[in-house]
Amino acid sequence: MKATGIIRRIDNLGRIVIPKEIRKNLRLKNGENIEIFINENENIILRKYSQIDKLKEFAKDIVDSISSITKNNVLITNTDVFIAASNKKKDYINKEISNQIIEMINKRKEITQDENINLTEEKIEQSNYAFYPIIVSGDAVGSIIILSDDEITSDNTLLLKIISTFLAKHIEE
């Protein structure tokens, strides 16, 4: 655990202000949810809440299934990191997504491009791609991306839409 040297007072309603530097580092935006835990040493742990994180194992099975059938690489993200990736892209799991992907999630639109994509700030993939956001109760909670050396087909984009809708309904339950 990193020490920040920042001290905050609890107000009379039991609230504390999370310093701007920490919110920026954790990519916390106004209105986002956080989880609060107490560990065995009675330390309070705050963690950014992600609805899609509870589906990590399920998401892994989905990307493996899609990849085995389409022979393309598939990745699923929450709003911060990759939570699942097909075999050739497993090294992306738990890495922070790029600002490009964050912007695409926030736009909440299907995107198909025959050009490179920044998956992380350090790595540009030389690949055609299709992107579809995962929307739950009006909130963008993540995305699904398919990477292909070939042209992205309408079947690829339809598949992403189906999987995105399926994951969203599964999260809502």
Short mmCIF file of N, CA, C and O in Angstrom, two decimals, residues 26-159:
data_model
loop_
_atom_site.label_atom_id
_atom_site.label_comp_id
_atom_site.label_asym_id
_atom_site.label_seq_id
_atom_site.Cartn_x
_atom_site.Cartn_y
_atom_site.Cartn_z
N LEU A 26 -6.62 7.18 -9.57
CA LEU A 26 -7.53 6.03 -9.66
C LEU A 26 -8.58 6.20 -10.75
O LEU A 26 -9.46 5.36 -10.90
N ARG A 27 -8.51 7.31 -11.49
CA ARG A 27 -9.48 7.63 -12.54
C ARG A 27 -10.91 7.67 -11.99
O ARG A 27 -11.86 7.19 -12.61
N LEU A 28 -11.07 8.21 -10.80
CA LEU A 28 -12.39 8.36 -10.20
C LEU A 28 -13.01 9.66 -10.68
O LEU A 28 -12.40 10.72 -10.57
N LYS A 29 -14.22 9.56 -11.21
CA LYS A 29 -14.93 10.75 -11.66
C LYS A 29 -16.09 11.02 -10.71
O LYS A 29 -16.56 10.12 -10.01
N ASN A 30 -16.56 12.26 -10.70
CA ASN A 30 -17.71 12.61 -9.86
C ASN A 30 -18.88 11.69 -10.18
O ASN A 30 -19.16 11.42 -11.34
N GLY A 31 -19.53 11.20 -9.14
CA GLY A 31 -20.70 10.35 -9.32
C GLY A 31 -20.40 8.87 -9.44
O GLY A 31 -21.31 8.05 -9.46
N GLU A 32 -19.11 8.48 -9.55
CA GLU A 32 -18.78 7.06 -9.65
C GLU A 32 -18.88 6.40 -8.28
O GLU A 32 -18.73 7.04 -7.24
N ASN A 33 -19.10 5.10 -8.31
CA ASN A 33 -19.22 4.33 -7.07
C ASN A 33 -17.87 3.77 -6.64
O ASN A 33 -17.04 3.43 -7.49
N ILE A 34 -17.70 3.67 -5.34
CA ILE A 34 -16.51 3.01 -4.78
C ILE A 34 -16.98 1.95 -3.79
O ILE A 34 -18.07 2.06 -3.21
N GLU A 35 -16.18 0.91 -3.64
CA GLU A 35 -16.44 -0.13 -2.65
C GLU A 35 -15.62 0.18 -1.42
O GLU A 35 -14.49 0.65 -1.53
N ILE A 36 -16.18 -0.10 -0.26
CA ILE A 36 -15.49 0.13 1.01
C ILE A 36 -15.34 -1.20 1.71
O ILE A 36 -16.32 -1.92 1.92
N PHE A 37 -14.11 -1.53 2.08
CA PHE A 37 -13.80 -2.78 2.76
C PHE A 37 -13.05 -2.49 4.06
O PHE A 37 -12.41 -1.45 4.18
N ILE A 38 -13.10 -3.42 4.97
CA ILE A 38 -12.24 -3.39 6.15
C ILE A 38 -11.46 -4.69 6.12
O ILE A 38 -12.04 -5.77 6.09
N ASN A 39 -10.11 -4.60 6.13
CA ASN A 39 -9.30 -5.82 6.08
C ASN A 39 -9.07 -6.36 7.48
O ASN A 39 -9.57 -5.81 8.48
N GLU A 40 -8.30 -7.45 7.57
CA GLU A 40 -8.07 -8.11 8.86
C GLU A 40 -7.33 -7.23 9.86
O GLU A 40 -7.41 -7.46 11.07
N ASN A 41 -6.62 -6.21 9.40
CA ASN A 41 -5.91 -5.28 10.30
C ASN A 41 -6.76 -4.06 10.64
O ASN A 41 -6.27 -3.08 11.17
N GLU A 42 -8.05 -4.13 10.29
CA GLU A 42 -9.02 -3.06 10.52
C GLU A 42 -8.65 -1.77 9.77
O GLU A 42 -8.95 -0.68 10.22
N ASN A 43 -8.01 -1.92 8.60
CA ASN A 43 -7.76 -0.80 7.71
C ASN A 43 -8.94 -0.65 6.78
O ASN A 43 -9.52 -1.65 6.33
N ILE A 44 -9.29 0.57 6.48
CA ILE A 44 -10.37 0.83 5.53
C ILE A 44 -9.75 0.86 4.13
O ILE A 44 -8.78 1.56 3.88
N ILE A 45 -10.33 0.07 3.23
CA ILE A 45 -9.87 -0.01 1.85
C ILE A 45 -10.96 0.55 0.95
O ILE A 45 -12.11 0.12 1.03
N LEU A 46 -10.61 1.49 0.11
CA LEU A 46 -11.52 2.03 -0.90
C LEU A 46 -11.07 1.52 -2.26
O LEU A 46 -9.90 1.59 -2.58
N ARG A 47 -12.02 1.03 -3.04
CA ARG A 47 -11.69 0.53 -4.38
C ARG A 47 -12.77 0.97 -5.34
O ARG A 47 -13.96 0.93 -5.01
N LYS A 48 -12.34 1.40 -6.51
CA LYS A 48 -13.31 1.79 -7.53
C LYS A 48 -14.19 0.60 -7.85
O LYS A 48 -13.71 -0.51 -8.06
N TYR A 49 -15.50 0.82 -7.86
CA TYR A 49 -16.44 -0.25 -8.11
C TYR A 49 -16.66 -0.42 -9.61
O TYR A 49 -16.82 0.56 -10.34
N SER A 50 -16.65 -1.64 -10.05
CA SER A 50 -16.93 -1.94 -11.45
C SER A 50 -17.96 -3.07 -11.50
O SER A 50 -17.70 -4.16 -11.00
N GLN A 51 -19.11 -2.78 -12.11
CA GLN A 51 -20.15 -3.79 -12.22
C GLN A 51 -19.70 -4.99 -13.04
O GLN A 51 -20.09 -6.11 -12.77
N ILE A 52 -18.86 -4.76 -14.00
CA ILE A 52 -18.46 -5.82 -14.92
C ILE A 52 -17.41 -6.76 -14.30
O ILE A 52 -17.25 -7.89 -14.74
N ASP A 53 -16.71 -6.31 -13.27
CA ASP A 53 -15.66 -7.13 -12.66
C ASP A 53 -16.18 -8.46 -12.11
O ASP A 53 -15.46 -9.44 -12.07
N LYS A 54 -17.45 -8.49 -11.70
CA LYS A 54 -17.99 -9.74 -11.16
C LYS A 54 -18.15 -10.81 -12.23
O LYS A 54 -18.40 -11.96 -11.93
N LEU A 55 -17.96 -10.44 -13.49
CA LEU A 55 -18.10 -11.38 -14.60
C LEU A 55 -16.76 -11.81 -15.19
O LEU A 55 -16.73 -12.33 -16.31
N LYS A 56 -15.66 -11.62 -14.47
CA LYS A 56 -14.34 -11.89 -15.05
C LYS A 56 -14.21 -13.31 -15.60
O LYS A 56 -13.76 -13.50 -16.72
N GLU A 57 -14.58 -14.31 -14.82
CA GLU A 57 -14.46 -15.70 -15.31
C GLU A 57 -15.39 -15.96 -16.49
O GLU A 57 -15.01 -16.61 -17.45
N PHE A 58 -16.57 -15.42 -16.39
CA PHE A 58 -17.55 -15.56 -17.47
C PHE A 58 -17.02 -14.87 -18.73
O PHE A 58 -17.11 -15.42 -19.83
N ALA A 59 -16.46 -13.67 -18.57
CA ALA A 59 -15.91 -12.91 -19.71
C ALA A 59 -14.76 -13.67 -20.35
O ALA A 59 -14.62 -13.67 -21.57
N LYS A 60 -13.94 -14.33 -19.54
CA LYS A 60 -12.83 -15.13 -20.06
C LYS A 60 -13.36 -16.23 -20.97
O LYS A 60 -12.84 -16.46 -22.06
N ASP A 61 -14.41 -16.92 -20.54
CA ASP A 61 -15.00 -17.97 -21.35
C ASP A 61 -15.59 -17.42 -22.65
O ASP A 61 -15.47 -18.04 -23.71
N ILE A 62 -16.19 -16.25 -22.58
CA ILE A 62 -16.77 -15.64 -23.78
C ILE A 62 -15.69 -15.31 -24.80
O ILE A 62 -15.81 -15.65 -25.97
N VAL A 63 -14.60 -14.64 -24.36
CA VAL A 63 -13.56 -14.27 -25.32
C VAL A 63 -12.88 -15.51 -25.91
O VAL A 63 -12.56 -15.53 -27.10
N ASP A 64 -12.69 -16.53 -25.10
CA ASP A 64 -12.09 -17.76 -25.62
C ASP A 64 -13.01 -18.42 -26.66
O ASP A 64 -12.53 -18.89 -27.69
N SER A 65 -14.30 -18.42 -26.40
CA SER A 65 -15.26 -19.02 -27.34
C SER A 65 -15.31 -18.25 -28.65
O SER A 65 -15.24 -18.84 -29.73
N ILE A 66 -15.42 -16.93 -28.56
CA ILE A 66 -15.48 -16.11 -29.77
C ILE A 66 -14.19 -16.25 -30.57
O ILE A 66 -14.21 -16.41 -31.79
N SER A 67 -13.07 -16.21 -29.88
CA SER A 67 -11.78 -16.31 -30.55
C SER A 67 -11.60 -17.65 -31.25
O SER A 67 -11.08 -17.71 -32.36
N SER A 68 -12.03 -18.72 -30.61
CA SER A 68 -11.86 -20.05 -31.21
C SER A 68 -12.70 -20.20 -32.48
O SER A 68 -12.31 -20.88 -33.41
N ILE A 69 -13.85 -19.53 -32.53
CA ILE A 69 -14.71 -19.63 -33.70
C ILE A 69 -14.29 -18.65 -34.80
O ILE A 69 -14.21 -19.01 -35.97
N THR A 70 -14.02 -17.40 -34.43
CA THR A 70 -13.71 -16.37 -35.44
C THR A 70 -12.24 -16.32 -35.81
O THR A 70 -11.88 -15.70 -36.81
N LYS A 71 -11.38 -16.91 -34.99
CA LYS A 71 -9.91 -16.86 -35.18
C LYS A 71 -9.37 -15.44 -35.03
O LYS A 71 -8.29 -15.12 -35.50
N ASN A 72 -10.13 -14.56 -34.37
CA ASN A 72 -9.71 -13.19 -34.10
C ASN A 72 -9.42 -13.04 -32.60
O ASN A 72 -9.88 -13.84 -31.79
N ASN A 73 -8.68 -12.00 -32.27
CA ASN A 73 -8.43 -11.70 -30.86
C ASN A 73 -9.59 -10.88 -30.32
O ASN A 73 -10.10 -9.98 -31.00
N VAL A 74 -9.98 -11.18 -29.09
CA VAL A 74 -11.12 -10.52 -28.46
C VAL A 74 -10.70 -10.06 -27.07
O VAL A 74 -10.01 -10.79 -26.35
N LEU A 75 -11.11 -8.84 -26.70
CA LEU A 75 -10.80 -8.29 -25.39
C LEU A 75 -12.06 -7.68 -24.79
O LEU A 75 -12.89 -7.13 -25.52
N ILE A 76 -12.18 -7.78 -23.46
CA ILE A 76 -13.28 -7.13 -22.74
C ILE A 76 -12.66 -6.25 -21.68
O ILE A 76 -11.70 -6.65 -21.00
N THR A 77 -13.20 -5.02 -21.55
CA THR A 77 -12.68 -4.07 -20.57
C THR A 77 -13.78 -3.65 -19.60
O THR A 77 -14.96 -3.77 -19.91
N ASN A 78 -13.35 -3.14 -18.45
CA ASN A 78 -14.26 -2.30 -17.67
C ASN A 78 -13.88 -0.88 -18.06
O ASN A 78 -13.32 -0.68 -19.13
N THR A 79 -14.11 0.12 -17.23
CA THR A 79 -13.78 1.49 -17.63
C THR A 79 -12.33 1.85 -17.33
O THR A 79 -11.91 2.98 -17.61
N ASP A 80 -11.56 0.90 -16.79
CA ASP A 80 -10.16 1.19 -16.43
C ASP A 80 -9.15 0.20 -17.00
O ASP A 80 -8.08 0.60 -17.41
N VAL A 81 -9.49 -1.09 -16.96
CA VAL A 81 -8.52 -2.13 -17.33
C VAL A 81 -9.17 -3.20 -18.20
O VAL A 81 -10.38 -3.30 -18.28
N PHE A 82 -8.31 -4.02 -18.81
CA PHE A 82 -8.78 -5.19 -19.53
C PHE A 82 -9.09 -6.28 -18.51
O PHE A 82 -8.26 -6.58 -17.65
N ILE A 83 -10.29 -6.86 -18.59
CA ILE A 83 -10.65 -7.90 -17.63
C ILE A 83 -10.59 -9.29 -18.25
O ILE A 83 -10.55 -10.28 -17.53
N ALA A 84 -10.61 -9.36 -19.57
CA ALA A 84 -10.52 -10.66 -20.26
C ALA A 84 -9.91 -10.44 -21.64
O ALA A 84 -10.12 -9.40 -22.26
N ALA A 85 -9.16 -11.43 -22.08
CA ALA A 85 -8.54 -11.36 -23.40
C ALA A 85 -8.31 -12.77 -23.91
O ALA A 85 -8.03 -13.68 -23.14
N SER A 86 -8.43 -12.93 -25.23
CA SER A 86 -8.19 -14.24 -25.82
C SER A 86 -6.71 -14.58 -25.74
O SER A 86 -5.87 -13.73 -25.44
N ASN A 87 -6.39 -15.82 -26.03
CA ASN A 87 -5.06 -16.38 -25.78
C ASN A 87 -3.88 -15.51 -26.19
O ASN A 87 -2.96 -15.30 -25.42
N LYS A 88 -3.88 -14.98 -27.41
CA LYS A 88 -2.72 -14.23 -27.90
C LYS A 88 -2.59 -12.86 -27.26
O LYS A 88 -1.58 -12.20 -27.41
N LYS A 89 -3.60 -12.41 -26.55
CA LYS A 89 -3.60 -11.07 -25.95
C LYS A 89 -3.73 -11.11 -24.42
O LYS A 89 -4.02 -10.11 -23.79
N LYS A 90 -3.49 -12.27 -23.82
CA LYS A 90 -3.64 -12.42 -22.36
C LYS A 90 -2.77 -11.46 -21.56
O LYS A 90 -3.10 -11.11 -20.43
N ASP A 91 -1.65 -11.01 -22.15
CA ASP A 91 -0.76 -10.09 -21.43
C ASP A 91 -1.42 -8.74 -21.17
O ASP A 91 -0.93 -7.95 -20.36
N TYR A 92 -2.55 -8.45 -21.81
CA TYR A 92 -3.25 -7.19 -21.56
C TYR A 92 -4.11 -7.23 -20.29
O TYR A 92 -4.49 -6.18 -19.77
N ILE A 93 -4.45 -8.41 -19.81
CA ILE A 93 -5.34 -8.51 -18.66
C ILE A 93 -4.76 -7.73 -17.48
O ILE A 93 -3.58 -7.83 -17.16
N ASN A 94 -5.62 -6.93 -16.86
CA ASN A 94 -5.32 -6.05 -15.71
C ASN A 94 -4.47 -4.84 -16.06
O ASN A 94 -4.09 -4.08 -15.18
N LYS A 95 -4.16 -4.63 -17.35
CA LYS A 95 -3.44 -3.42 -17.75
C LYS A 95 -4.45 -2.31 -18.00
O LYS A 95 -5.57 -2.56 -18.46
N GLU A 96 -4.04 -1.07 -17.71
CA GLU A 96 -4.92 0.08 -17.92
C GLU A 96 -5.21 0.28 -19.40
O GLU A 96 -4.30 0.18 -20.23
N ILE A 97 -6.46 0.57 -19.71
CA ILE A 97 -6.84 0.85 -21.09
C ILE A 97 -6.37 2.26 -21.46
O ILE A 97 -6.14 3.09 -20.60
N SER A 98 -6.23 2.49 -22.74
CA SER A 98 -5.75 3.79 -23.24
C SER A 98 -6.84 4.85 -23.13
O SER A 98 -8.03 4.54 -23.02
N ASN A 99 -6.41 6.09 -23.23
CA ASN A 99 -7.37 7.20 -23.28
C ASN A 99 -8.26 7.09 -24.50
O ASN A 99 -9.42 7.49 -24.46
N GLN A 100 -7.74 6.53 -25.59
CA GLN A 100 -8.55 6.33 -26.80
C GLN A 100 -9.74 5.42 -26.49
O GLN A 100 -10.87 5.71 -26.89
N ILE A 101 -9.49 4.33 -25.78
CA ILE A 101 -10.58 3.40 -25.45
C ILE A 101 -11.54 4.05 -24.45
O ILE A 101 -12.76 3.90 -24.58
N ILE A 102 -11.02 4.79 -23.49
CA ILE A 102 -11.88 5.49 -22.53
C ILE A 102 -12.83 6.43 -23.28
O ILE A 102 -14.03 6.47 -23.01
N GLU A 103 -12.29 7.17 -24.23
CA GLU A 103 -13.12 8.09 -25.03
C GLU A 103 -14.18 7.33 -25.82
O GLU A 103 -15.33 7.76 -25.92
N MET A 104 -13.80 6.18 -26.39
CA MET A 104 -14.76 5.39 -27.17
C MET A 104 -15.87 4.86 -26.25
O MET A 104 -17.04 4.85 -26.64
N ILE A 105 -15.51 4.42 -25.03
CA ILE A 105 -16.52 3.96 -24.08
C ILE A 105 -17.48 5.10 -23.76
O ILE A 105 -18.70 4.93 -23.75
N ASN A 106 -16.92 6.28 -23.50
CA ASN A 106 -17.75 7.43 -23.14
C ASN A 106 -18.66 7.89 -24.28
O ASN A 106 -19.73 8.42 -24.04
N LYS A 107 -18.23 7.67 -25.54
CA LYS A 107 -19.08 8.03 -26.70
C LYS A 107 -20.26 7.07 -26.83
O LYS A 107 -21.25 7.39 -27.48
N ARG A 108 -20.12 5.85 -26.29
CA ARG A 108 -21.19 4.85 -26.27
C ARG A 108 -21.69 4.47 -27.66
O ARG A 108 -22.87 4.23 -27.87
N LYS A 109 -20.77 4.40 -28.62
CA LYS A 109 -21.15 4.06 -29.99
C LYS A 109 -20.29 2.93 -30.51
O LYS A 109 -19.13 2.79 -30.15
N GLU A 110 -20.88 2.17 -31.41
CA GLU A 110 -20.14 1.12 -32.13
C GLU A 110 -19.13 1.80 -33.05
O GLU A 110 -19.45 2.78 -33.72
N ILE A 111 -17.91 1.28 -33.06
CA ILE A 111 -16.87 1.84 -33.92
C ILE A 111 -16.19 0.69 -34.66
O ILE A 111 -15.81 -0.30 -34.04
N THR A 112 -16.07 0.83 -35.96
CA THR A 112 -15.34 -0.14 -36.77
C THR A 112 -14.30 0.64 -37.56
O THR A 112 -14.65 1.61 -38.23
N GLN A 113 -13.04 0.22 -37.46
CA GLN A 113 -11.96 0.95 -38.13
C GLN A 113 -11.01 -0.02 -38.82
O GLN A 113 -10.71 -1.08 -38.26
N ASP A 114 -10.53 0.38 -39.95
CA ASP A 114 -9.48 -0.36 -40.65
C ASP A 114 -8.17 0.36 -40.42
O ASP A 114 -7.51 0.82 -41.36
N GLU A 115 -7.83 0.51 -39.16
CA GLU A 115 -6.59 1.19 -38.79
C GLU A 115 -6.14 0.70 -37.42
O GLU A 115 -6.80 -0.13 -36.80
N ASN A 116 -5.03 1.22 -36.95
CA ASN A 116 -4.45 0.79 -35.68
C ASN A 116 -5.28 1.31 -34.50
O ASN A 116 -6.00 2.28 -34.62
N ILE A 117 -5.11 0.65 -33.35
CA ILE A 117 -5.79 1.05 -32.13
C ILE A 117 -4.80 1.07 -30.97
O ILE A 117 -3.95 0.18 -30.87
N ASN A 118 -4.90 2.08 -30.15
CA ASN A 118 -4.11 2.14 -28.91
C ASN A 118 -4.87 1.37 -27.85
O ASN A 118 -5.88 1.87 -27.34
N LEU A 119 -4.40 0.19 -27.50
CA LEU A 119 -5.06 -0.55 -26.43
C LEU A 119 -4.62 -0.02 -25.06
O LEU A 119 -5.43 0.13 -24.16
N THR A 120 -3.32 0.24 -24.94
CA THR A 120 -2.79 0.90 -23.75
C THR A 120 -2.03 2.12 -24.23
O THR A 120 -1.79 2.27 -25.43
N GLU A 121 -1.63 2.98 -23.32
CA GLU A 121 -0.88 4.17 -23.74
C GLU A 121 0.48 3.79 -24.32
O GLU A 121 1.04 4.51 -25.12
N GLU A 122 1.01 2.61 -23.93
CA GLU A 122 2.32 2.19 -24.40
C GLU A 122 2.28 1.33 -25.66
O GLU A 122 3.30 1.10 -26.29
N LYS A 123 1.10 0.81 -26.04
CA LYS A 123 1.05 -0.20 -27.09
C LYS A 123 0.00 0.12 -28.14
O LYS A 123 -1.18 0.28 -27.82
N ILE A 124 0.44 0.21 -29.39
CA ILE A 124 -0.46 0.37 -30.53
C ILE A 124 -0.54 -0.97 -31.24
O ILE A 124 0.48 -1.57 -31.55
N GLU A 125 -1.75 -1.45 -31.46
CA GLU A 125 -1.96 -2.71 -32.18
C GLU A 125 -2.11 -2.42 -33.66
O GLU A 125 -2.92 -1.57 -34.05
N GLN A 126 -1.34 -3.10 -34.48
CA GLN A 126 -1.44 -2.99 -35.93
C GLN A 126 -2.54 -3.94 -36.38
O GLN A 126 -2.27 -5.06 -36.79
N SER A 127 -3.78 -3.50 -36.27
CA SER A 127 -4.89 -4.39 -36.53
C SER A 127 -6.15 -3.62 -36.85
O SER A 127 -6.35 -2.51 -36.36
N ASN A 128 -7.00 -4.19 -37.68
CA ASN A 128 -8.35 -3.67 -37.86
C ASN A 128 -9.13 -4.03 -36.59
O ASN A 128 -8.82 -5.03 -35.95
N TYR A 129 -10.12 -3.22 -36.26
CA TYR A 129 -10.85 -3.53 -35.04
C TYR A 129 -12.31 -3.10 -35.12
O TYR A 129 -12.68 -2.25 -35.92
N ALA A 130 -13.09 -3.76 -34.28
CA ALA A 130 -14.47 -3.35 -34.04
C ALA A 130 -14.61 -3.20 -32.54
O ALA A 130 -14.04 -3.99 -31.77
N PHE A 131 -15.35 -2.19 -32.13
CA PHE A 131 -15.51 -1.84 -30.73
C PHE A 131 -16.99 -1.67 -30.44
O PHE A 131 -17.72 -1.08 -31.24
N TYR A 132 -17.42 -2.18 -29.28
CA TYR A 132 -18.80 -1.97 -28.87
C TYR A 132 -18.83 -1.74 -27.37
O TYR A 132 -18.24 -2.52 -26.61
N PRO A 133 -19.49 -0.67 -26.90
CA PRO A 133 -19.55 -0.41 -25.46
C PRO A 133 -20.53 -1.36 -24.77
O PRO A 133 -21.45 -1.88 -25.41
N ILE A 134 -20.33 -1.57 -23.49
CA ILE A 134 -21.26 -2.34 -22.67
C ILE A 134 -22.00 -1.32 -21.81
O ILE A 134 -21.39 -0.64 -20.98
N ILE A 135 -23.32 -1.21 -22.03
CA ILE A 135 -24.14 -0.21 -21.35
C ILE A 135 -25.10 -0.94 -20.40
O ILE A 135 -25.86 -1.80 -20.83
N VAL A 136 -25.05 -0.56 -19.11
CA VAL A 136 -25.92 -1.15 -18.10
C VAL A 136 -26.70 -0.03 -17.44
O VAL A 136 -26.11 0.88 -16.85
N SER A 137 -28.01 -0.09 -17.52
CA SER A 137 -28.90 0.92 -16.92
C SER A 137 -28.47 2.34 -17.28
O SER A 137 -28.43 3.23 -16.44
N GLY A 138 -28.08 2.53 -18.51
CA GLY A 138 -27.68 3.85 -19.00
C GLY A 138 -26.23 4.23 -18.73
O GLY A 138 -25.78 5.27 -19.20
N ASP A 139 -25.50 3.41 -17.98
CA ASP A 139 -24.10 3.70 -17.68
C ASP A 139 -23.17 2.86 -18.54
O ASP A 139 -23.37 1.65 -18.68
N ALA A 140 -22.15 3.49 -19.10
CA ALA A 140 -21.13 2.76 -19.85
C ALA A 140 -20.19 2.11 -18.84
O ALA A 140 -19.53 2.80 -18.07
N VAL A 141 -20.17 0.78 -18.79
CA VAL A 141 -19.39 0.06 -17.77
C VAL A 141 -18.17 -0.66 -18.35
O VAL A 141 -17.37 -1.21 -17.62
N GLY A 142 -18.04 -0.66 -19.68
CA GLY A 142 -16.92 -1.34 -20.30
C GLY A 142 -17.10 -1.45 -21.79
O GLY A 142 -17.90 -0.73 -22.39
N SER A 143 -16.34 -2.37 -22.37
CA SER A 143 -16.40 -2.54 -23.82
C SER A 143 -15.95 -3.94 -24.21
O SER A 143 -15.32 -4.65 -23.43
N ILE A 144 -16.27 -4.28 -25.45
CA ILE A 144 -15.76 -5.50 -26.05
C ILE A 144 -15.14 -5.10 -27.39
O ILE A 144 -15.70 -4.28 -28.12
N ILE A 145 -13.96 -5.64 -27.65
CA ILE A 145 -13.18 -5.27 -28.83
C ILE A 145 -12.76 -6.54 -29.55
O ILE A 145 -12.34 -7.51 -28.91
N ILE A 146 -12.88 -6.53 -30.86
CA ILE A 146 -12.37 -7.64 -31.67
C ILE A 146 -11.29 -7.07 -32.58
O ILE A 146 -11.46 -6.01 -33.17
N LEU A 147 -10.15 -7.76 -32.64
CA LEU A 147 -9.02 -7.36 -33.48
C LEU A 147 -8.88 -8.38 -34.60
O LEU A 147 -8.94 -9.59 -34.35
N SER A 148 -8.65 -7.89 -35.81
CA SER A 148 -8.56 -8.81 -36.94
C SER A 148 -7.51 -8.32 -37.94
O SER A 148 -7.41 -7.13 -38.20
N ASP A 149 -6.77 -9.27 -38.50
CA ASP A 149 -5.84 -8.94 -39.59
C ASP A 149 -6.62 -8.74 -40.88
O ASP A 149 -6.15 -8.09 -41.80
N ASP A 150 -7.82 -9.31 -40.94
CA ASP A 150 -8.68 -9.18 -42.12
C ASP A 150 -9.66 -8.03 -41.91
O ASP A 150 -9.72 -7.42 -40.85
N GLU A 151 -10.45 -7.80 -42.93
CA GLU A 151 -11.47 -6.76 -42.84
C GLU A 151 -12.50 -7.12 -41.77
O GLU A 151 -12.88 -8.29 -41.63
N ILE A 152 -12.95 -6.13 -41.02
CA ILE A 152 -14.01 -6.35 -40.05
C ILE A 152 -15.33 -6.49 -40.81
O ILE A 152 -15.68 -5.64 -41.63
N THR A 153 -16.04 -7.55 -40.53
CA THR A 153 -17.29 -7.82 -41.25
C THR A 153 -18.49 -7.38 -40.42
O THR A 153 -18.40 -7.14 -39.22
N SER A 154 -19.64 -7.32 -41.07
CA SER A 154 -20.87 -7.01 -40.35
C SER A 154 -21.21 -8.12 -39.35
O SER A 154 -21.82 -7.87 -38.32
N ASP A 155 -20.78 -9.34 -39.65
CA ASP A 155 -20.97 -10.45 -38.69
C ASP A 155 -20.18 -10.20 -37.42
O ASP A 155 -20.66 -10.49 -36.31
N ASN A 156 -18.94 -9.67 -37.56
CA ASN A 156 -18.13 -9.34 -36.38
C ASN A 156 -18.83 -8.31 -35.52
O ASN A 156 -18.90 -8.46 -34.29
N THR A 157 -19.33 -7.26 -36.14
CA THR A 157 -19.97 -6.19 -35.36
C THR A 157 -21.29 -6.66 -34.74
O THR A 157 -21.60 -6.29 -33.61
N LEU A 158 -22.02 -7.48 -35.46
CA LEU A 158 -23.25 -8.04 -34.90
C LEU A 158 -22.93 -8.92 -33.69
O LEU A 158 -23.62 -8.86 -32.66
N LEU A 159 -21.88 -9.71 -33.79
CA LEU A 159 -21.47 -10.56 -32.68
C LEU A 159 -21.13 -9.71 -31.44
O LEU A 159 -21.54 -10.03 -30.32
#
